[in-house]
Coordinates of C-alpha atoms in Angstrom, one line a residue:
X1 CA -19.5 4.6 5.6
X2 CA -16.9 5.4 8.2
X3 CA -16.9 4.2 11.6
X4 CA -13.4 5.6 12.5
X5 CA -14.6 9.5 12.5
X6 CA -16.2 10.0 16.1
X7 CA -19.7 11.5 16.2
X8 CA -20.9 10.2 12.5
X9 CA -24.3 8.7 13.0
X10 CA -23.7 4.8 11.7
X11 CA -27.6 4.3 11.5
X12 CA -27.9 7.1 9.4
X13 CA -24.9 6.2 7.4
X14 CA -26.0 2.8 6.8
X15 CA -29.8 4.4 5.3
X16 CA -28.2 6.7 3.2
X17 CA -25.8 4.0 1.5
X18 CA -28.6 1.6 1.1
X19 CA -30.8 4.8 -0.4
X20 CA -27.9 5.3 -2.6
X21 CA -27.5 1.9 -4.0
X22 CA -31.2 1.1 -4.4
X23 CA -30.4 4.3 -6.9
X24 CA -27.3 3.4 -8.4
X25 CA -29.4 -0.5 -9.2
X26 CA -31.9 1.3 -10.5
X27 CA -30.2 3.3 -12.9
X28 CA -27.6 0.4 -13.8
X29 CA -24.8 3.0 -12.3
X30 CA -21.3 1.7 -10.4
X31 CA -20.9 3.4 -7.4
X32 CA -17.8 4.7 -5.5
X33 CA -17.7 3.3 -1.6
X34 CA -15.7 5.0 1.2
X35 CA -14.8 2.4 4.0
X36 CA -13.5 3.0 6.6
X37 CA -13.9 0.5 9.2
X38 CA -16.9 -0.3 7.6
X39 CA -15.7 -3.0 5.0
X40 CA -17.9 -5.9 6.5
X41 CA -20.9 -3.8 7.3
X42 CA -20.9 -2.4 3.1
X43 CA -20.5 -5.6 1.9
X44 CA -24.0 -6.9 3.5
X45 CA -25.4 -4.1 1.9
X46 CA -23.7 -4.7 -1.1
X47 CA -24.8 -8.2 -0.9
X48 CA -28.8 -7.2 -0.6
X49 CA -28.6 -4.3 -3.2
X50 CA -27.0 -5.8 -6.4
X51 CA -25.0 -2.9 -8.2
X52 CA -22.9 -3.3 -11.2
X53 CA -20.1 -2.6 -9.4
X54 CA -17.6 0.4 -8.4
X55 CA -14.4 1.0 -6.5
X56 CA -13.7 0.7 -3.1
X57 CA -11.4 4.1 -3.1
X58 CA -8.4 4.2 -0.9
X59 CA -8.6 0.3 0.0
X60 CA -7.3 -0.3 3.6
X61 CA -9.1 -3.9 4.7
X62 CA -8.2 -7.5 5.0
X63 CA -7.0 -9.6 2.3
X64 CA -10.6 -11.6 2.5
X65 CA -12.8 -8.2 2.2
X66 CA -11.1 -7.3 -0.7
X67 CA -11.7 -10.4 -2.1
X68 CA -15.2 -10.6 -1.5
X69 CA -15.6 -6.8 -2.9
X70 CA -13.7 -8.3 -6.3
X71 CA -16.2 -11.3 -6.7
X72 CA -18.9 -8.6 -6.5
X73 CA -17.7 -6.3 -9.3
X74 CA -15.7 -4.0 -7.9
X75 CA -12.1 -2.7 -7.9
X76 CA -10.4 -1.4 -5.1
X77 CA -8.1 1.9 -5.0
X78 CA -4.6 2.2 -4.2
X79 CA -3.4 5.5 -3.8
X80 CA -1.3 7.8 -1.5
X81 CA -0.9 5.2 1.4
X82 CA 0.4 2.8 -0.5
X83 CA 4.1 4.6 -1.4
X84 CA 4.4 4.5 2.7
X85 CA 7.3 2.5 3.4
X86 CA 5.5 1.4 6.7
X87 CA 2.1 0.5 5.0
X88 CA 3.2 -2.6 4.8
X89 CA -0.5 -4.1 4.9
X90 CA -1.5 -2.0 1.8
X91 CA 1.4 -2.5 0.1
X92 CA 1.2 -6.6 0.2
X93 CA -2.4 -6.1 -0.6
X94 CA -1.6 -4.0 -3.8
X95 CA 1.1 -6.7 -4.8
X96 CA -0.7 -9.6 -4.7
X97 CA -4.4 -8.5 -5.7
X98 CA -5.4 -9.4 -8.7
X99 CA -4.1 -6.3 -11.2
X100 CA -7.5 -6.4 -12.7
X101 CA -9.2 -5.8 -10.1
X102 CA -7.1 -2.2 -9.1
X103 CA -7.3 1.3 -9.9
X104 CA -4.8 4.1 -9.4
X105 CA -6.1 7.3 -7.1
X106 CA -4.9 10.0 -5.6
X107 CA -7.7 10.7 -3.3
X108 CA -6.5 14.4 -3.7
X109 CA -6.5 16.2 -1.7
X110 CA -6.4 14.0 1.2
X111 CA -3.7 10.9 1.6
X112 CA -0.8 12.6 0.2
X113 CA 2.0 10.4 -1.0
X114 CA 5.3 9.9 0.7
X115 CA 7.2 12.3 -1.1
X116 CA 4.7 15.3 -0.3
X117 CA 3.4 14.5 3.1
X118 CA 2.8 17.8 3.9
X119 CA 0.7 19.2 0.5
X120 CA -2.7 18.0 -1.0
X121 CA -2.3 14.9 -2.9
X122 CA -3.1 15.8 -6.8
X123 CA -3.5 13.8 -10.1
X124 CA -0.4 15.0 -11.3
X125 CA 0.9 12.4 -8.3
X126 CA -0.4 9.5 -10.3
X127 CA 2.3 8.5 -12.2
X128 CA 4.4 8.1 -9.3
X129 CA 1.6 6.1 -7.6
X130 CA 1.8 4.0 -10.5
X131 CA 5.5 3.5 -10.1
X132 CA 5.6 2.5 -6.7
X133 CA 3.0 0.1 -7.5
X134 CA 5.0 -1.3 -10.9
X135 CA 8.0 -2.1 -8.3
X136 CA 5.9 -3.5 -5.6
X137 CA 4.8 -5.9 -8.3
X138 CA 7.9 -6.4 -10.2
X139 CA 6.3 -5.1 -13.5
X140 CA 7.1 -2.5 -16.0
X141 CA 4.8 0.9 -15.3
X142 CA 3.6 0.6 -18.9
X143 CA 1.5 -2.5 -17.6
X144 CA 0.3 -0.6 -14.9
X145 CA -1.0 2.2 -16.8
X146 CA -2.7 -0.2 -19.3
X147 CA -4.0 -2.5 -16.5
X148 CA -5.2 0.5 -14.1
X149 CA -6.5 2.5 -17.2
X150 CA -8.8 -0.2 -18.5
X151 CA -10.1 -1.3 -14.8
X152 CA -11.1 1.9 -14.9
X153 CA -12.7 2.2 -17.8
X154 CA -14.5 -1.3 -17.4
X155 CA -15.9 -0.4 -13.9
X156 CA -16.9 3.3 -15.5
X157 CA -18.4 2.9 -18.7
X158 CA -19.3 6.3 -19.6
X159 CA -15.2 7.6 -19.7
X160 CA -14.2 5.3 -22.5
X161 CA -11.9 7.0 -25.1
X162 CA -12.9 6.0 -28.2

């Protein structure tokens, strides 16, 4: 749901979500959210129509609604915005989060990082992602890449590698 984008119908927003997790409870599938200024408003839905959880992609809310996103299941993505020197919100967030509860994105080709503001972001990005989020938690990348990838794989069951 996002209430930021003028002229988005939030009634109509808020019936499709609910339509779409009544489906994804029904078929046992995770589901990916898009929030923007929506956070509180998903997670009553979230709260009435159980899902087995998801990602919150591109996670910009407060330290409490990410919290109460991780208790239900999901992770939250940390892409793009978080290599921005000034995103100093995101960036605390994606320090001190639990590292099981995040994914990598890119959110190509929207959210570039900060050292291609002016291209589409790609997946080819992601390893630089996962850098800047290595030294914004004082870890090696190779514990990022192991963390990231298994969220991953945990909240999407069906791209396991054997």
């Amino acid at each position: 749901m996002d209430f930021f984008v003028p002229g988005l119908d939030p009634q109509q927003q808020e019936y499709w979500l609910q339509a779409q997790l009544k489906l994804a409870r029904r078929f046992e599938l995770p589901v990916i959210l898009h929030a923007r200024r929506s956070h509180d408003r998903i997670l009553k839905y979230l709260r009435q129509h159980k899902v087995p959880g998801g990602v919150v992609h591109a996670f910009n809310g407060s330290v409490q609604q990410a919290n109460a996103f991780i208790e239900l299941g999901f992770c939250l993505g940390f892409g793009g915005a978080m290599t921005y020197q000034g995103s100093q919100r995101i960036r605390r967030l994606a320090a001190t989060l639990p590292l099981s509860a995040i994914v990598l994105e890119t959110d190509g080709p929207d959210i570039p990082p900060e050292w291609a503001p002016a291209v589409p972001n790609t997946p080819d990005n992601l390893p630089r992602i996962a850098a800047v989020l290595a030294a914004l938690r004082g870890v090696p990348l190779a514990d990022i890449a192991a963390a990231t990838a298994a969220n991953a794989a945990r909240v999407f069951p069906a791209m396991r590698v054997p």
